[in-house]
Coordinates of C-alpha atoms and ligand atoms in Angstrom, one line a residue:
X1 CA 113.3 101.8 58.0
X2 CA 112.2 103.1 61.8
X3 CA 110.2 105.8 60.3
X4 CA 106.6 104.3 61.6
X5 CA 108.5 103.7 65.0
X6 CA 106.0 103.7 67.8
X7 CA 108.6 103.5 70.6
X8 CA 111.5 106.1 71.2
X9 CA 113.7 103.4 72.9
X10 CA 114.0 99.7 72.2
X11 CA 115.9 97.7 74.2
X12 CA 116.8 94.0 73.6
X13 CA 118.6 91.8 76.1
X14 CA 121.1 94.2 76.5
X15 CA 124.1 92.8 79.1
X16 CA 127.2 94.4 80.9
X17 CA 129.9 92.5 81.9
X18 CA 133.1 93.9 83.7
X19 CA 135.5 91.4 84.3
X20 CA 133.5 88.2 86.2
X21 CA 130.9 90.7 87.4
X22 CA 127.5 91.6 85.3
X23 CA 126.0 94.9 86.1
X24 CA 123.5 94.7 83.7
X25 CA 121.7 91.2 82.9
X26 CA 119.5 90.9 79.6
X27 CA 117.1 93.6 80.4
X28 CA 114.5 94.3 77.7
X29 CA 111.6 97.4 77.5
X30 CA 110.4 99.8 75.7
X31 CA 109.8 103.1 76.0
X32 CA 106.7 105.1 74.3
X33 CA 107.6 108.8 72.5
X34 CA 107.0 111.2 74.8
X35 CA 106.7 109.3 77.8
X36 CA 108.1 109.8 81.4
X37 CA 110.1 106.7 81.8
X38 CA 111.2 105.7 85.3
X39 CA 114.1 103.7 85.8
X40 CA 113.6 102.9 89.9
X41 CA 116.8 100.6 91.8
X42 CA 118.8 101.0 94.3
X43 CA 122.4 102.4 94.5
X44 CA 124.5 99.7 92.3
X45 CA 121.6 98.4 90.6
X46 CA 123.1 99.1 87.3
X47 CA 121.1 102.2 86.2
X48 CA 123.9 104.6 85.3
X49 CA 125.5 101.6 83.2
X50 CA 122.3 101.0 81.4
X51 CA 122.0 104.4 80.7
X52 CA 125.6 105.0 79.8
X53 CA 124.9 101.7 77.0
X54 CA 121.7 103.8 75.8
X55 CA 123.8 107.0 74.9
X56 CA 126.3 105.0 73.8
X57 CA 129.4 106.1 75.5
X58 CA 130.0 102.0 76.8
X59 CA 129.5 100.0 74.6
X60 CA 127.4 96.3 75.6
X61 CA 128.8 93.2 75.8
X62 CA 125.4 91.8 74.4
X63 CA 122.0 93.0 73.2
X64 CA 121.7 96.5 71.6
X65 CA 118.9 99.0 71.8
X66 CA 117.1 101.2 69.4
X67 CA 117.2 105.2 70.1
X68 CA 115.4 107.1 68.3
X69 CA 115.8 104.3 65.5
X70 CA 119.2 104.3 65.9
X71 CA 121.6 101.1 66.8
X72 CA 123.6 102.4 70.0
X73 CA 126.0 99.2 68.5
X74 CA 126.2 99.9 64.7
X75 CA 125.2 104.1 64.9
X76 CA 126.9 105.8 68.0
X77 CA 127.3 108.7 66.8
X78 CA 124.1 109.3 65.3
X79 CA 122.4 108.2 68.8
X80 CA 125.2 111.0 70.4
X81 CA 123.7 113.3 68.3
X82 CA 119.9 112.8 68.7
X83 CA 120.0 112.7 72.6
X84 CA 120.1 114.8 75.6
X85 CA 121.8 113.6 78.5
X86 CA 122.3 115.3 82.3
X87 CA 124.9 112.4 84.0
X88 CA 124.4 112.0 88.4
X89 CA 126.9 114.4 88.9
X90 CA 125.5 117.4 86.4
X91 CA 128.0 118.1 83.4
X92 CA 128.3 121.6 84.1
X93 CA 131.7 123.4 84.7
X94 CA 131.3 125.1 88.6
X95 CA 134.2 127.6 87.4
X96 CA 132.7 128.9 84.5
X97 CA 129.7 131.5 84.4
X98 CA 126.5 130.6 83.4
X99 CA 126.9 132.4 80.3
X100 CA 130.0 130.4 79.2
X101 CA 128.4 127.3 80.1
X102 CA 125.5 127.3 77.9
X103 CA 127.8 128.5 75.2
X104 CA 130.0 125.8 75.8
X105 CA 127.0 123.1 75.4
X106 CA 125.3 125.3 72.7
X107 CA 129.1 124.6 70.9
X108 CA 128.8 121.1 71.4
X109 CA 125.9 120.5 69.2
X110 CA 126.7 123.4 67.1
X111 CA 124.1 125.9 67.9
X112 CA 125.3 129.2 66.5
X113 CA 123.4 132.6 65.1
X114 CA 119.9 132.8 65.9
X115 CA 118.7 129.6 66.8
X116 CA 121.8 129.9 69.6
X117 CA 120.2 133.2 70.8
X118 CA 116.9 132.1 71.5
X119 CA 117.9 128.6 72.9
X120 CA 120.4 130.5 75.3
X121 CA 117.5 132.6 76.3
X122 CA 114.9 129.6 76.5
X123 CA 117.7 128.0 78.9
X124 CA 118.0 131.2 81.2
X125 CA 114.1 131.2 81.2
X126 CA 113.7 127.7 82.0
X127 CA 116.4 127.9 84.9
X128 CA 115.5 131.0 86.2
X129 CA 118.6 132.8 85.7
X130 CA 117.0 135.9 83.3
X131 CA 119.9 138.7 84.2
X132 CA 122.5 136.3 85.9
X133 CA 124.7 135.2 82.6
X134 CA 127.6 136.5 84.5
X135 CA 127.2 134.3 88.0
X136 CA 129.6 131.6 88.4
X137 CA 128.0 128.0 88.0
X138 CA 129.8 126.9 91.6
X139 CA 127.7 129.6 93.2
X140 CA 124.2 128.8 92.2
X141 CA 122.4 126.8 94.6
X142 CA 121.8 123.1 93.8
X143 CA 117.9 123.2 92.9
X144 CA 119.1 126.4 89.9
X145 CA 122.1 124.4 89.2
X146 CA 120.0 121.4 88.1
X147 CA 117.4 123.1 86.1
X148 CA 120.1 124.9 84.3
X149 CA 121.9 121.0 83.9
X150 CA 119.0 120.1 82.2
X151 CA 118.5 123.2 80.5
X152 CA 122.1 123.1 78.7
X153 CA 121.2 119.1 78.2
X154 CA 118.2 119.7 75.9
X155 CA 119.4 123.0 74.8
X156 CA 119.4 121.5 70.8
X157 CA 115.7 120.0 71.3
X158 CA 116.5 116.4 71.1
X159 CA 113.6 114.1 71.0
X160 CA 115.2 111.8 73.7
X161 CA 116.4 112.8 76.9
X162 CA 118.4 110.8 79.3
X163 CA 118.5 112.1 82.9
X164 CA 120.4 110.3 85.5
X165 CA 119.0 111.2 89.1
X166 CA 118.4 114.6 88.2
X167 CA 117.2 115.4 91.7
X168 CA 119.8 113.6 94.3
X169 CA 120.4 115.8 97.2
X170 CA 118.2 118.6 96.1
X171 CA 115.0 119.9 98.6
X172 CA 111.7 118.8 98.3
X173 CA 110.6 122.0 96.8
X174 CA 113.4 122.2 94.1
X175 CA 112.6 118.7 93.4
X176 CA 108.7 119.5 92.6
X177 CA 110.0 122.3 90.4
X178 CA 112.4 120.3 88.7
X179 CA 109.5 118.0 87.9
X180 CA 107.1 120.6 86.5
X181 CA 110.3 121.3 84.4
X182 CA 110.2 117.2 83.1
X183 CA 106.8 117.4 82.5
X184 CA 106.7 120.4 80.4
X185 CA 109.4 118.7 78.0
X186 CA 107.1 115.4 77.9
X187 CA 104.4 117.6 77.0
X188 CA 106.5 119.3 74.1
X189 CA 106.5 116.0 72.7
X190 CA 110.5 115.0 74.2
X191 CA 110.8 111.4 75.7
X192 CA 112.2 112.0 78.7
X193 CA 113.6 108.4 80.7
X194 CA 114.7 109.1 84.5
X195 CA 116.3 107.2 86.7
X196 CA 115.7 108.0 90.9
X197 CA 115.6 106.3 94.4
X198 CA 112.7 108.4 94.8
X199 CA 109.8 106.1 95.1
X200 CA 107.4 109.2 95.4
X201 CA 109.0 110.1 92.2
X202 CA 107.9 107.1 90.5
X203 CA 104.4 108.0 91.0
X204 CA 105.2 111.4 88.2
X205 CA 106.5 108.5 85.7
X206 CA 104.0 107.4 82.8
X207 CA 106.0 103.7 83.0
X208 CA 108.2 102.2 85.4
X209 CA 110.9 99.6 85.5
X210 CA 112.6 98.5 88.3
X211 CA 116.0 96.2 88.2
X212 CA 117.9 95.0 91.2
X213 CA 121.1 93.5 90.7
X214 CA 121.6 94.3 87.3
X215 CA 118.2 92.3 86.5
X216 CA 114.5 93.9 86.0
X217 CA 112.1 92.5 89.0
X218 CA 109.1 94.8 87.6
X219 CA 107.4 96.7 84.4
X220 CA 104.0 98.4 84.3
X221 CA 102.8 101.6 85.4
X222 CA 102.1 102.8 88.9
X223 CA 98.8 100.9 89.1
X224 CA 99.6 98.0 87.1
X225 CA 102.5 97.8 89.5
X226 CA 100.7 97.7 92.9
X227 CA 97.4 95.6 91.7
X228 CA 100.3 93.1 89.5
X229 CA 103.2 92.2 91.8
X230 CA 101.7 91.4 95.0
X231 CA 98.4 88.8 95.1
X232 CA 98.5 88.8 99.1
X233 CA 97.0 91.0 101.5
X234 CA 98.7 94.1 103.2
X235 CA 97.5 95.0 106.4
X236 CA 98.7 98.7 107.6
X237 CA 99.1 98.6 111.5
X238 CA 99.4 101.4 114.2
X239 CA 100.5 101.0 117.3
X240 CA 101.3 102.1 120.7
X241 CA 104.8 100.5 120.1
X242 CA 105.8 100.7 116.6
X243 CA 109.3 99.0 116.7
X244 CA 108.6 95.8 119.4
X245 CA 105.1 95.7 117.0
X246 CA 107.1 95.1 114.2
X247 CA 109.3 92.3 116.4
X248 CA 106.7 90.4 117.6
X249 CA 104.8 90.0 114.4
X250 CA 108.0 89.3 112.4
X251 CA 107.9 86.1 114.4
X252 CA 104.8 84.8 113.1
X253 CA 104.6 82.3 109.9
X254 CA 101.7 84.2 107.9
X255 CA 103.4 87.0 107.9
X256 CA 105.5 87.9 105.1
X257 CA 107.2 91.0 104.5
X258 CA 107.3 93.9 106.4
X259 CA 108.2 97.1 106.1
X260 CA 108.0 101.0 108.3
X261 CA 106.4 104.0 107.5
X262 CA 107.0 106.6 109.9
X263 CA 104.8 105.0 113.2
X264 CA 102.7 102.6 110.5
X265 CA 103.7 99.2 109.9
X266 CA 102.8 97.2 106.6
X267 CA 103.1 93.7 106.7
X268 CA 102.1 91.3 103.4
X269 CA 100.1 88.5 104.9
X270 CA 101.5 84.8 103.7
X271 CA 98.1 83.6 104.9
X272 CA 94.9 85.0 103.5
X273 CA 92.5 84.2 106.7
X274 CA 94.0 85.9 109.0
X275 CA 91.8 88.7 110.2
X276 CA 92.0 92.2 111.3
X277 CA 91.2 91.2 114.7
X278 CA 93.2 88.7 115.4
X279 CA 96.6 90.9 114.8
X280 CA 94.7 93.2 117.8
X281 CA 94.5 89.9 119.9
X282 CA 98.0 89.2 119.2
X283 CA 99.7 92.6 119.9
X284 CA 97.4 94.1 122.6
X285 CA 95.5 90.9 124.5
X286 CA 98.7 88.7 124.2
X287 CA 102.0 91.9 124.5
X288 CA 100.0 94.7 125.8
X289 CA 100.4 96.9 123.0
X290 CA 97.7 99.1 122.2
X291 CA 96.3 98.9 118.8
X292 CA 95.1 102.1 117.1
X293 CA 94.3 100.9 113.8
X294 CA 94.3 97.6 111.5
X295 CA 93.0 98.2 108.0
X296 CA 93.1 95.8 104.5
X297 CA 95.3 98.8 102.2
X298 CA 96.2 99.0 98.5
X299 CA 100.5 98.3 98.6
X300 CA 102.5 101.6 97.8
X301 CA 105.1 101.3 95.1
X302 CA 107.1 101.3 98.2
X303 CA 105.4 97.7 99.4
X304 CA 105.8 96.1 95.6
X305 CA 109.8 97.1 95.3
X306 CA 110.5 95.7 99.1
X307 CA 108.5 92.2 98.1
X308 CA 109.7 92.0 94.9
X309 CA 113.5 92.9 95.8
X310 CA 113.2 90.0 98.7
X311 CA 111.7 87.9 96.7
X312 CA 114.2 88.3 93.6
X313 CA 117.2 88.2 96.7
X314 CA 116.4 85.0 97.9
X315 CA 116.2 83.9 94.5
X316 CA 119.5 84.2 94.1
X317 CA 120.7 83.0 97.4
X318 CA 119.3 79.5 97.1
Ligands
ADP401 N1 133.5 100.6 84.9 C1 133.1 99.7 85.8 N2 133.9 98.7 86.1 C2 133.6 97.8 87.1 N3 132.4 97.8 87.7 C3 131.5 98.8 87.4 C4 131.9 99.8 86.4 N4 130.8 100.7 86.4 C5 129.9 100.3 87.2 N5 130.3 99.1 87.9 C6 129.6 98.4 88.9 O1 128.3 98.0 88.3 C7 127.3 98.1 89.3 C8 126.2 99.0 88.8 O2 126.6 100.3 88.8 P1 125.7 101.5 88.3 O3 125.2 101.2 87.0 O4 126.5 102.8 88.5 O5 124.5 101.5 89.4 P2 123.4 102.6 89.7 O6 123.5 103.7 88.8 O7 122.1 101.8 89.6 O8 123.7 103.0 91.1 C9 127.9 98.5 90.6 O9 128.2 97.4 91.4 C10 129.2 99.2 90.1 O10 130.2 99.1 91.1
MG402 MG1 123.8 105.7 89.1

């Protein structure tokens, strides 16, 4: 029936409700085979529930989703079996060895005989544990630990993979790594959907959704995002004074949101004719603060998720 599927996940209004409280609020997408899908929100945003509906382990309280054709509401178990998952808190057991944890996961989807012995090695390859079966999990540091997570997720080639902040407390440079590591299984063909808080992150993704509050604020990709979401202006200030910069323009009408970036300020103008120069009149003639630099910039994904977060907040307030 899905056999001319041109999407790997389909998801339709799908809802979670615990008790009087919805985590997740008839959110919809799709995502393309073979894509990097990036699931952006912030801690609570309902990201880990969503993805818990998609490999069916919770089931929804309305809605449903295709994956992989499958019905995560009528065919569990054939979703469980055509996915790879890596959860926010790695499933791998810090007391074993590495050897007995890719065993253990090879078991799982009933690997055995040769195709077990050249997946184990792939997995050792791919984590960069050639020659350290024997190590204890618990003693590998976190940037190994992850790739080996993933690694052991994927170890039966699944078409889908579901990772679920893959790179939380890790280092920048483990991090990179780690996303050479998704990019090679996207270019294998595997459609891999990610969720981070890592805006940079978002810029590795093919597509991006964004929900806040259990809702989704934003679809598109990178691009679509940042020329879509916001029609105003952004103005990126430097000053001599970043902080009372940012205090004395937060007063002003036309100015709507703001946000920091290191000693750079962006602020999304409510009022299209104000001009470059009179922001310098403002902060240097008027508070004597010495202006470096006012330039007209393209919003970061950073700028679109703060406007359309506020804007989705007061929403809901009034
Ligand atoms: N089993 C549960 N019972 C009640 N509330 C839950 C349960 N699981 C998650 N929540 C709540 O749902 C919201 C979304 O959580 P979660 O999906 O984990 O967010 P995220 O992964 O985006 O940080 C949070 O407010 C969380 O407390
Ligand atoms: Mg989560």
């Amino acid at each position: 029936m899905n056999s001319n599927q041109t999407y790997s996940i389909e998801v339709n209004n799908l809802t979670k409700v615990f008790g009087k409280f919805t985590a997740v609020n008839q959110i919809s997408f799709n995502v393309r085979q073979g894509e990097i899908f990036g699931f952006l929100g912030a801690n609570g945003a309902g990201k880990s529930t969503t993805i818990r509906m998609l490999i069916a382990i919770l089931e929804p309280t309305a809605g449903d989703a295709l994956v992989g054709g499958y019905s995560i509401r009528r065919e569990p178990d054939l979703v469980k079996k055509n996915i790879g998952y890596m959860s926010q808190k790695f499933s791998l057991y810090n007391d074993l060895t590495v050897a007995e944890n890719i065993r253990f996961f090879a078991s799982i989807y009933g690997l055995d005989g040769k195709r077990y012995e050249e997946r184990k090695k792939w997995v050792l390859k791919v984590a960069n544990l050639e020659n350290m079966e024997q190590v204890i999990t618990g003693s590998l540091p976190g940037g190994i630990k992850q790739r080996l997570a993933l690694g052991t997720a994927v170890i039966h080639e699944p078409k889908i993979v579901f990772l679920d902040e893959p790179t939380s407390g890790v280092d920048p440079i483990s991090r990179r790594n780690f996303w050479d590591l998704i990019n090679s299984l996207s270019e294998g063909g595997t459609t891999v959907l990610v969720t981070t808080h890592y805006l940079d992150e978002a810029e590795f993704c093919n597509d991006i959704i964004l929900i806040n509050a259990g809702k989704l604020v934003a679809q598109g990709n990178s691009k679509a995002l940042k020329t879509n979401y916001i029609k105003n202006p952004i103005l990126e200030i430097e000053s001599e004074r970043t902080v009372d910069s940012l205090e004395i323009l937060e007063k002003e009408t036309w100015v709507g949101e703001t946000s920091i970036f290191g000693n750079y300020i962006h602020v999304i103008l409510n009022d299209r004719s104000i001009t470059e120069q009179q922001i310098v009149q403002l902060l240097q003639d008027k508070n004597g603060i010495a202006v470096r630099r006012v330039e007209k910039i393209i919003p970061t994904l950073e700028d679109v998720f703060i406007h359309l977060i506020e804007k989705d907040s007061k929403k809901n307030v009034s």
